[in-house]
Short mmCIF file of C-alpha atoms in Angstrom, two decimals:
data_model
loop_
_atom_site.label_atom_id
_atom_site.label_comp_id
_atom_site.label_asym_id
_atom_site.label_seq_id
_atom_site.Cartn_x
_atom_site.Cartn_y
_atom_site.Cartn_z
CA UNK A 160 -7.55 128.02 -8.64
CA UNK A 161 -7.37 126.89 -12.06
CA UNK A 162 -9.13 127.99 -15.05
CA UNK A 163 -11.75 125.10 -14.89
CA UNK A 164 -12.40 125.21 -11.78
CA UNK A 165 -13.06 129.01 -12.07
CA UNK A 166 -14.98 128.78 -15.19
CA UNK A 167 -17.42 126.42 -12.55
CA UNK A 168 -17.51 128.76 -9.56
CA UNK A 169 -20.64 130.86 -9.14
CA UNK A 170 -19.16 134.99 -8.93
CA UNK A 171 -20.07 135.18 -5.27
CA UNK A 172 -17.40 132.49 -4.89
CA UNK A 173 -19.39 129.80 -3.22
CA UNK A 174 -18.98 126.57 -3.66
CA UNK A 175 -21.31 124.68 -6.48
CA UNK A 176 -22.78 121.64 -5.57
CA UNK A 177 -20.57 118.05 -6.37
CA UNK A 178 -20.89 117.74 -9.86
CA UNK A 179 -20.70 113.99 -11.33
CA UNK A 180 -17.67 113.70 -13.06
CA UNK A 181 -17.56 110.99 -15.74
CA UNK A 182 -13.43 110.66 -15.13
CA UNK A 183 -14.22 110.59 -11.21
CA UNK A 184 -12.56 107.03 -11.70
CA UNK A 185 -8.45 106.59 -11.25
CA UNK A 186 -8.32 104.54 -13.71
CA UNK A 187 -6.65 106.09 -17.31
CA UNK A 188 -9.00 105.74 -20.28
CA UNK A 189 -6.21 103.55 -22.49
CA UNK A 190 -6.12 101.19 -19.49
CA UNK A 191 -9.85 100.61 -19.13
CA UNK A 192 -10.17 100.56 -22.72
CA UNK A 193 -7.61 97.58 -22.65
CA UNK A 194 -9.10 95.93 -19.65
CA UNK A 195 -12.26 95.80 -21.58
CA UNK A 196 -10.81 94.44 -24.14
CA UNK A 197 -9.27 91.78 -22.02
CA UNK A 198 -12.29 91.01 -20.41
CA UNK A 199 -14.51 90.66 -23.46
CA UNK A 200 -11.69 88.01 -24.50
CA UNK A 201 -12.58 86.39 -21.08
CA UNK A 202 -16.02 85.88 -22.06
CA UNK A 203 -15.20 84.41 -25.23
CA UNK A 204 -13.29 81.83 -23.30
CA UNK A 205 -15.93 80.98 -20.93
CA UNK A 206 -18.32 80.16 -23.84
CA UNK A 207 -15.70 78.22 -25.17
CA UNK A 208 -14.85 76.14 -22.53
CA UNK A 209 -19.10 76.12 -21.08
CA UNK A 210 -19.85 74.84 -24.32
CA UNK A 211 -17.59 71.90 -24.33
CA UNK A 212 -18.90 71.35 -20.90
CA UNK A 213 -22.08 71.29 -22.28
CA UNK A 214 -21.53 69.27 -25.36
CA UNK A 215 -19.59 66.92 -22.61
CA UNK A 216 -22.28 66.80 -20.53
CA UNK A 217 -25.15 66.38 -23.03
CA UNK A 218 -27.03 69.18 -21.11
CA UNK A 219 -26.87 72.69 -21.56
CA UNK A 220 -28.52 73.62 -18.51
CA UNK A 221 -26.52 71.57 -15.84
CA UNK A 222 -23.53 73.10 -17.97
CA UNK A 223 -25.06 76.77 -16.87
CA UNK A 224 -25.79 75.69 -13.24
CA UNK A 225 -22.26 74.44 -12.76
CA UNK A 226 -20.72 77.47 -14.23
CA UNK A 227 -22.55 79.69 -12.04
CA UNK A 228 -22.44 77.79 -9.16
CA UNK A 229 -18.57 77.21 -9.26
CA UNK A 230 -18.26 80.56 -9.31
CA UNK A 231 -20.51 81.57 -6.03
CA UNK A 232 -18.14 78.90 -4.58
CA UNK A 233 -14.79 80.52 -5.39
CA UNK A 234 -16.86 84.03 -4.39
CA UNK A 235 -18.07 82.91 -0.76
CA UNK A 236 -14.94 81.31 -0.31
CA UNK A 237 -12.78 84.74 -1.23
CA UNK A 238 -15.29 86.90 0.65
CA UNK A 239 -14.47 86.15 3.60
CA UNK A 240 -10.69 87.05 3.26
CA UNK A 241 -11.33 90.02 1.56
CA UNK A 242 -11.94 92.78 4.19
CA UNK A 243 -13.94 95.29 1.77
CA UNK A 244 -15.62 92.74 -0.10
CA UNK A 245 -16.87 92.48 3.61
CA UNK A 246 -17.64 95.66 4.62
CA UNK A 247 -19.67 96.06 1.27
CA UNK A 248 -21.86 93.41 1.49
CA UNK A 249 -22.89 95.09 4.73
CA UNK A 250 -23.10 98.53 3.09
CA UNK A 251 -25.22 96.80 0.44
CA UNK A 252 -27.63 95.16 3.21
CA UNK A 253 -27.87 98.04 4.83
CA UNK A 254 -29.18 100.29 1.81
CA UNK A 255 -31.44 97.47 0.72
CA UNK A 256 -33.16 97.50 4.39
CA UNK A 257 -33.02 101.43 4.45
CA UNK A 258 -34.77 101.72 0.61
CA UNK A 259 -32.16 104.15 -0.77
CA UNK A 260 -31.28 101.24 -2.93
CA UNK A 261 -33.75 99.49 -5.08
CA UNK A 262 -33.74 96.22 -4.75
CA UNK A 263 -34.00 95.03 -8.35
CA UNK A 264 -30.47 96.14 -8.49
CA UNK A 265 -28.99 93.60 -6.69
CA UNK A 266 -30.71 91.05 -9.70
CA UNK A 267 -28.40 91.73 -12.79
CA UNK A 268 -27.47 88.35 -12.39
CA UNK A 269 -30.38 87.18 -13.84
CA UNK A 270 -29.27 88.77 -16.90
CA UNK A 271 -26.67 86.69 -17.25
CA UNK A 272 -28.96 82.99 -16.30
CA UNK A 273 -30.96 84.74 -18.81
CA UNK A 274 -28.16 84.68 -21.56
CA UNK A 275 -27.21 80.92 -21.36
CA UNK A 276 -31.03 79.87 -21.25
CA UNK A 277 -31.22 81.17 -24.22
CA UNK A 278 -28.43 80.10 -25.60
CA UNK A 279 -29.72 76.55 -24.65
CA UNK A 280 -33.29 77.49 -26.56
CA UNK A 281 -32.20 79.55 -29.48
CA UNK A 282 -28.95 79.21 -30.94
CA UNK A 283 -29.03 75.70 -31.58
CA UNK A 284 -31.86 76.40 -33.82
CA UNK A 285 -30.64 79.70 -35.65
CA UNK A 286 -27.45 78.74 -35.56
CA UNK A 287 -24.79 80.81 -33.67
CA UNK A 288 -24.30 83.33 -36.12
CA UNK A 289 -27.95 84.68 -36.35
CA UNK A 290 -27.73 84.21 -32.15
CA UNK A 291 -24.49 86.40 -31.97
CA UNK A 292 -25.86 88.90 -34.69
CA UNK A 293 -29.17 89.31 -32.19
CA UNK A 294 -26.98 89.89 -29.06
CA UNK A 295 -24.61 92.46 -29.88
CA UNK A 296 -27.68 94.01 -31.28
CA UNK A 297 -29.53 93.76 -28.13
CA UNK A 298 -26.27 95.22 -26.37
CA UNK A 299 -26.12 98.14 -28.51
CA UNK A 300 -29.45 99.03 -28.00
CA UNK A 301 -28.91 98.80 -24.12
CA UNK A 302 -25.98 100.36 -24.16
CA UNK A 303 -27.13 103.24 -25.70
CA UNK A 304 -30.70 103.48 -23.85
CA UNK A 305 -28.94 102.55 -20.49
CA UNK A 306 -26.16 105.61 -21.00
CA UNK A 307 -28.90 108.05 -21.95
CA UNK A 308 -30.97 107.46 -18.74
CA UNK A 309 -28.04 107.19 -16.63
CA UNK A 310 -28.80 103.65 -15.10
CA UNK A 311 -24.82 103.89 -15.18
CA UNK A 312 -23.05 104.88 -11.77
CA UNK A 313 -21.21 106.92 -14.31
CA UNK A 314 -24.22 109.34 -14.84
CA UNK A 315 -26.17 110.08 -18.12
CA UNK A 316 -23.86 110.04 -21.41
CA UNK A 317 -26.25 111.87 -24.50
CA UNK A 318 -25.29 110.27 -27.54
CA UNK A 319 -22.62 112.17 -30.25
CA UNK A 320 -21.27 111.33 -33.41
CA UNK A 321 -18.85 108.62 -32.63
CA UNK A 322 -20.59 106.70 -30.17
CA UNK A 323 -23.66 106.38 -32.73
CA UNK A 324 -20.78 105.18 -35.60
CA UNK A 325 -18.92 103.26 -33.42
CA UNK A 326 -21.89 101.30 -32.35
CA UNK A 327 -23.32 101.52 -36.02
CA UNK A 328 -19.69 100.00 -37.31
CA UNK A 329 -19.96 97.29 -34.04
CA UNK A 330 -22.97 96.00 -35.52
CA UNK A 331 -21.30 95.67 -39.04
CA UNK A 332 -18.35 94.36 -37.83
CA UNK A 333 -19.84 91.35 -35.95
CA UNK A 334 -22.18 91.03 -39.15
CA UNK A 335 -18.97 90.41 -41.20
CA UNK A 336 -17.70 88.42 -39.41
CA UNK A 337 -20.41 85.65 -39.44
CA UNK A 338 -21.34 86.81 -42.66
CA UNK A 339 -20.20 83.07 -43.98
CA UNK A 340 -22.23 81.26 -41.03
CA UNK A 341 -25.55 82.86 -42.27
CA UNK A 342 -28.16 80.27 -43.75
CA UNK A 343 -31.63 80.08 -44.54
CA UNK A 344 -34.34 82.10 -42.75
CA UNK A 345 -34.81 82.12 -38.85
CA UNK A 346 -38.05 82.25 -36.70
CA UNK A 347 -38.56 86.07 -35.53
CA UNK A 348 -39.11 84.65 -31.87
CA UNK A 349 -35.63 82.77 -31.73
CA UNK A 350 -34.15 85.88 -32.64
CA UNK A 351 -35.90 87.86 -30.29
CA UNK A 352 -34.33 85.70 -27.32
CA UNK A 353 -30.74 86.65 -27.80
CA UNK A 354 -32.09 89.91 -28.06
CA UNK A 355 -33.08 90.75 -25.30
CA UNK A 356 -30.54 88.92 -23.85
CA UNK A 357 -28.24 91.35 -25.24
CA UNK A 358 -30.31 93.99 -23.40
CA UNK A 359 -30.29 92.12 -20.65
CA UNK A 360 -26.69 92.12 -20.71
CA UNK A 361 -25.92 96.17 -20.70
CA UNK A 362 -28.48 96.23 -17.76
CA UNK A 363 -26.92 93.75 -16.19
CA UNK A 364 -23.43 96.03 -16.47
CA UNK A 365 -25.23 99.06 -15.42
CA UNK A 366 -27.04 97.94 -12.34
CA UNK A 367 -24.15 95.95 -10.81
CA UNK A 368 -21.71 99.06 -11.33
CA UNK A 369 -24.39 100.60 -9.06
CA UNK A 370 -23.78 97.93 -6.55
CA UNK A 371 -20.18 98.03 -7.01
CA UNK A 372 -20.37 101.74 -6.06
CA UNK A 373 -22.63 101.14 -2.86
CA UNK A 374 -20.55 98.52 -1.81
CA UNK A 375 -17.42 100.22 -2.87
CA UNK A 376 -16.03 96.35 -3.79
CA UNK A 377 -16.31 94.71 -7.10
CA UNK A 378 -15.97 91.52 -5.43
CA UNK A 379 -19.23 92.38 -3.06
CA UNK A 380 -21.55 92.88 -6.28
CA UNK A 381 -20.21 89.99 -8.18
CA UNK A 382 -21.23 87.77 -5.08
CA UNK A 383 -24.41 89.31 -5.70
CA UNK A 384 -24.69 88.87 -9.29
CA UNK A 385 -23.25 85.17 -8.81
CA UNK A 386 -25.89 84.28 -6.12
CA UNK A 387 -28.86 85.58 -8.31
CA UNK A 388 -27.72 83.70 -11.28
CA UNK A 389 -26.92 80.07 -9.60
CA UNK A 390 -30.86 80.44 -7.66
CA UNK A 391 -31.93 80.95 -11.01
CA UNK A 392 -29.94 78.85 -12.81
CA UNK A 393 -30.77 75.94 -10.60
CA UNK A 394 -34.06 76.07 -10.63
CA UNK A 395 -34.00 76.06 -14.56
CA UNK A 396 -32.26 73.29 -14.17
CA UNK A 397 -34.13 71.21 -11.99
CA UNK A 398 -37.35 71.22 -14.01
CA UNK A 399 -35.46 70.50 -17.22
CA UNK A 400 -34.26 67.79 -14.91
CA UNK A 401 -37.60 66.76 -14.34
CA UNK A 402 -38.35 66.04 -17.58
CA UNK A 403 -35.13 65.02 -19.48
CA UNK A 404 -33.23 63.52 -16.65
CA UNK A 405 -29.60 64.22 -15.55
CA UNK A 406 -26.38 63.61 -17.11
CA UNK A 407 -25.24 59.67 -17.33
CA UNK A 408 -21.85 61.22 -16.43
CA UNK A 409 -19.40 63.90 -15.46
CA UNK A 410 -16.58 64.83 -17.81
CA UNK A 411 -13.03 64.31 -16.08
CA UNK A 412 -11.62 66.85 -17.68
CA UNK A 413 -10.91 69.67 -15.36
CA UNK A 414 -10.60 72.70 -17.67
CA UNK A 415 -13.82 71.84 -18.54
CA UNK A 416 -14.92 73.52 -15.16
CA UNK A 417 -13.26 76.98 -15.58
CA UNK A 418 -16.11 78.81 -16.45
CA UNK A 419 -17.24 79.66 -13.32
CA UNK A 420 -14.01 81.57 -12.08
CA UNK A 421 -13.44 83.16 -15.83
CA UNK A 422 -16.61 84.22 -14.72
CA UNK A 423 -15.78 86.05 -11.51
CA UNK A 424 -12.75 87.81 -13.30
CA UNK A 425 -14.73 89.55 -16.25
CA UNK A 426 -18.28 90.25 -14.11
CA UNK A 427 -16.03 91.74 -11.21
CA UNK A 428 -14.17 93.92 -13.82
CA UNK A 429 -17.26 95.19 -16.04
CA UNK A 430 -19.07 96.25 -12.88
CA UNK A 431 -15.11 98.37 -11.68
CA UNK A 432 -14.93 99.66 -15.17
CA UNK A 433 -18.59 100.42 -16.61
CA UNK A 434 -18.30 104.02 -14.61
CA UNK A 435 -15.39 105.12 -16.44
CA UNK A 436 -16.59 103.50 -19.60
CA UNK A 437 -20.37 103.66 -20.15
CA UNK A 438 -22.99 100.95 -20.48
CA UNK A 439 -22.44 101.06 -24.46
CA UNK A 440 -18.48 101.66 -24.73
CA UNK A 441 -17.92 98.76 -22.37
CA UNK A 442 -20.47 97.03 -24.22
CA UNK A 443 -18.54 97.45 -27.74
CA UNK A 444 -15.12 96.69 -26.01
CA UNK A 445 -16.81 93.39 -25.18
CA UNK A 446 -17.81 92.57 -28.97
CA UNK A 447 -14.46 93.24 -29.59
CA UNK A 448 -12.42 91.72 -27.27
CA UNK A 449 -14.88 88.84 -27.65
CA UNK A 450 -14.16 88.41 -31.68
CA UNK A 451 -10.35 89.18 -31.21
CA UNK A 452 -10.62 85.82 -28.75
CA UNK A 453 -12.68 83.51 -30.69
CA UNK A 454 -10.38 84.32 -33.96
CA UNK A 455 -7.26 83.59 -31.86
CA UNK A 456 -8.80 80.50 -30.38
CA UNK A 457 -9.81 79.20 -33.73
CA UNK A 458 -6.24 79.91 -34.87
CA UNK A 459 -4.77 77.81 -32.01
CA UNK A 460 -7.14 75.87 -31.00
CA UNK A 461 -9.73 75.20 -33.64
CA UNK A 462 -12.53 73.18 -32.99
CA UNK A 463 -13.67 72.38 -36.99
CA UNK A 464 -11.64 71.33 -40.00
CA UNK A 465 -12.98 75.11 -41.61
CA UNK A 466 -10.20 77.58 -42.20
CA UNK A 467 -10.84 80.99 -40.83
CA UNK A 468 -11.84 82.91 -43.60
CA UNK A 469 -11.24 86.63 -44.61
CA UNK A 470 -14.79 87.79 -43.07
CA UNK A 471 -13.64 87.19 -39.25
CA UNK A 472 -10.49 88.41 -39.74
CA UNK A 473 -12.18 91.57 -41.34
CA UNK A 474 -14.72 91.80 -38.97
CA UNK A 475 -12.49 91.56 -35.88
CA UNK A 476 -10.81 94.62 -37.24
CA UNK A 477 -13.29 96.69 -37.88
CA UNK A 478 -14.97 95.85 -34.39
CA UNK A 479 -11.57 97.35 -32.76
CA UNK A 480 -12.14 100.25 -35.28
CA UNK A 481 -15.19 100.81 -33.72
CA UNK A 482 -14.04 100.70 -30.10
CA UNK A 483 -11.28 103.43 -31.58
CA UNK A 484 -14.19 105.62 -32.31
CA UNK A 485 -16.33 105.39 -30.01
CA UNK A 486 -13.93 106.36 -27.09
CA UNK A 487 -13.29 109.56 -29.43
CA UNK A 488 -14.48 112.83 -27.51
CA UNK A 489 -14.73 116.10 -29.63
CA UNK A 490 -14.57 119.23 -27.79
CA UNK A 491 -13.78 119.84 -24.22
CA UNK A 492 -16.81 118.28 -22.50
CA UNK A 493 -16.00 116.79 -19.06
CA UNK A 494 -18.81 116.15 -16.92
CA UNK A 495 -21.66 113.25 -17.59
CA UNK A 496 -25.22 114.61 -16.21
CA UNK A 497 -25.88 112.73 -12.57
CA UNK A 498 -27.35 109.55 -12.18
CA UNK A 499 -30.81 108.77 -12.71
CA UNK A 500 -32.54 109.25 -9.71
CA UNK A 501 -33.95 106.00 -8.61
CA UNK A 502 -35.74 104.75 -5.15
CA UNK A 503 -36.67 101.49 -3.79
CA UNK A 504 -40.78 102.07 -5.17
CA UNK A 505 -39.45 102.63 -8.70
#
C-alpha cells in the first residue's frame, strides 16, 4: 500500500468511498495544456475563415448557419462509423429518458449560436477589440464560477493564488493586446452581449464535458452540441431572412467553408480535456492559444496594410504567462471536491 493511499484509509482498514480525482484523466498535464493551446488556435482560425465567409456572403447569419450546419454534416456522417460515438449517444438517450441527466445539458450548443449572434449584433458596432475585451471577460468569470460549483465533470476546483493571477494577468494580456484597437466610448448593452457570451462559453465547456463523460465519446456530445447550435442557428437565420433577404450568391471559394469541421476538432477536444483542465484553465489556454493564432495569421496572412505592433506581440506573451501560472499547484493537494450534484428538476 503506498503512503497515499494509507494516509486515505480509515484505521479499521475499510475501504473509503471513490473519491473524485481531478488527475482521474490519462492524459499528462503538459499535453492537455498544449492541446488547449492548439485548440484555442483552432478557434482563432474558424473566426478567421467564418468571417470571410461572412464578409463573402454579405450575411453574418447564413455565415453562422453554414458553419454549424457543415459541421452536424461531417458529425452524422462520422457517427455512424464510429462504434462509441454510437454506443454514447444511446447512453446519453438513455439518461435523458431515465432523469439522472438534466436535460439542459445536452444544450451547450446554444452557447456557441449564442456567440456568433452576437458577434453579428455587437462587434460591428464596438468594434472587435471592445467585443474580444468583453468575452474573455465573460470567460473568466465563468470559468471561475463554473470550477467553484463543480458544473465541471472534473469536480469543484476552490480558487488559489495562481488561478486568481493567472486569470487576473489573462484579462491584461488580451487588454494589451487590443490596447491600439480601442476608440471612443461603447454602449454598456453592446458590451454586455459578448459578455455573456463569454459566460456562455465556459458553460458551454462545462456541461458538454458532462455529456462527454455520460457518453464516454467526445464525438457523441459534439453531435449534441452541433445539433443544438444548427436548430438554433437556423432559425436565427430564417427570420433575419425574412426581413433582409438571402445572399445574391455563394462564394466559390472552398476554404471559405472550413469552419464547420475546425469546429468539430476544437468542441470535441474542450469537452475530452475540460476534466483534466477546469472550466477556467481551459478557458485561459483558449485566450491564449487564440492570440498566439491571430498574431501568426496576421504575420502570414494579414488581412490590413497595419503592421502588428508591439501591444499584440506583448500581449500574446503575457497571455501564455498566464496559462504558466495558472496550471501552477502549490502544495500537495490532489483531489477536486465531487461534482455538483445535479438532477433532471434542477
Amino acid at each position: 500500500m503506498t503512503q497515499h493511499a494509507a494516509e486515505h484509509r480509515p484505521s479499521d482498514g475499510t475501504p473509503l468511498p471513490h473519491h473524485q480525482h481531478v488527475e482521474h484523466s490519462r492524459i499528462p498535464m503538459w499535453i492537455a495544456l498544449v492541446l488547449a493551446l492548439l485548440f484555442g488556435a483552432g478557434t482563432a482560425l474558424q473566426s478567421r475563415v467564418n468571417g470571410q465567409l461572412a464578409v463573402a456572403l454579405d450575411d453574418p447569419f447564413v455565415a453562422a448557419a453554414f458553419s454549424f450546419g457543415s459541421g452536424l454534416v461531417i458529425l452524422l456522417l462520422v457517427l455512424p462509423m464510429w462504434k462509441p460515438g454510437r454506443a454514447g449517444l444511446a447512453k446519453v438517450v438513455g439518461e435523458l429518458r431515465g432523469r439522472t441527466l438534466p436535460w439542459w445539458m445536452v444544450l451547450g450548443g446554444l452557447a456557441g449560436a449564442w456567440f456568433v449572434t452576437t458577434q453579428g449584433l455587437s462587434a460591428g458596432v464596438i468594434g472587435v477589440a471592445l467585443f474580444t475585451i468583453a468575452i474573455v471577460a465573460g470567460q473568466t468569470v465563468g470559468g471561475i464560477v463554473f470550477d467553484l460549483i463543480g458544473l465541471g465533470p472534473g469536480g469543484r476546483r476552490p480558487l488559489s493564488a495562481t488561478r486568481v493571477v493567472g486569470a487576473v494577468l489573462a484579462l491584461a494580456a488580451i487588454g494589451w493586446a487590443v490596447s491600439a484597437q480601442l476608440a471612443g466610448d461603447a454602449p454598456i448593452l453592446l458590451m454586455v452581449l459578448p459578455f455573456t457570451a463569454g459566460v456562455g462559453a465556459s458553460w458551454q465547456q462545462a456541461v458538454n464535458g458532462r455529456v462527454k463523460a455520460v457518453a464516454e465519446s467526445a464525438l457523441t456530445a459534439t453531435v449534441f452540441n452541433f445539433a443544438v447550435g444548427t436548430t438554433a442557428l437556423v432559425v436565427v437565420m430564417l427570420v433575419h431572412a425574412a426581413s433582409a433577404g438571402w445572399p445574391s450568391a455563394l462564394p466559390t471559394e472552398p476554404w471559405l467553408y472550413a469552419g464547420g469541421a475546425l469546429g468539430c476538432i476544437f468542441i470535441a477536444g474542450q469537452a475530452m480535456l475540460v476534466r483534466r483542465l477546469g472550466v477556467l484553465l481551459l478557458a485561459l489556454c483558449g485566450v491564449a492559444g487564440q492570440l498566439v493564432a491571430a498574431l501568426a495569421l496576421d504575420l502570414l496572412l494579414p488581412t490590413a496594410d497595419r503592421p502588428v505592433g508591439i501591444a499584440t506581440i506583448g500581449g500574446t506573451v503575457l497571455a501564455l504567462i498566464a496559462v504558466g501560472v495558472a496550471s501552477i499547484r502549490w502544495g500537495r493537494r490532489k483531489h477536486a471536491l465531487p461534482p455538483a450534484e445535479v438532477t433532471a428538476a434542477s
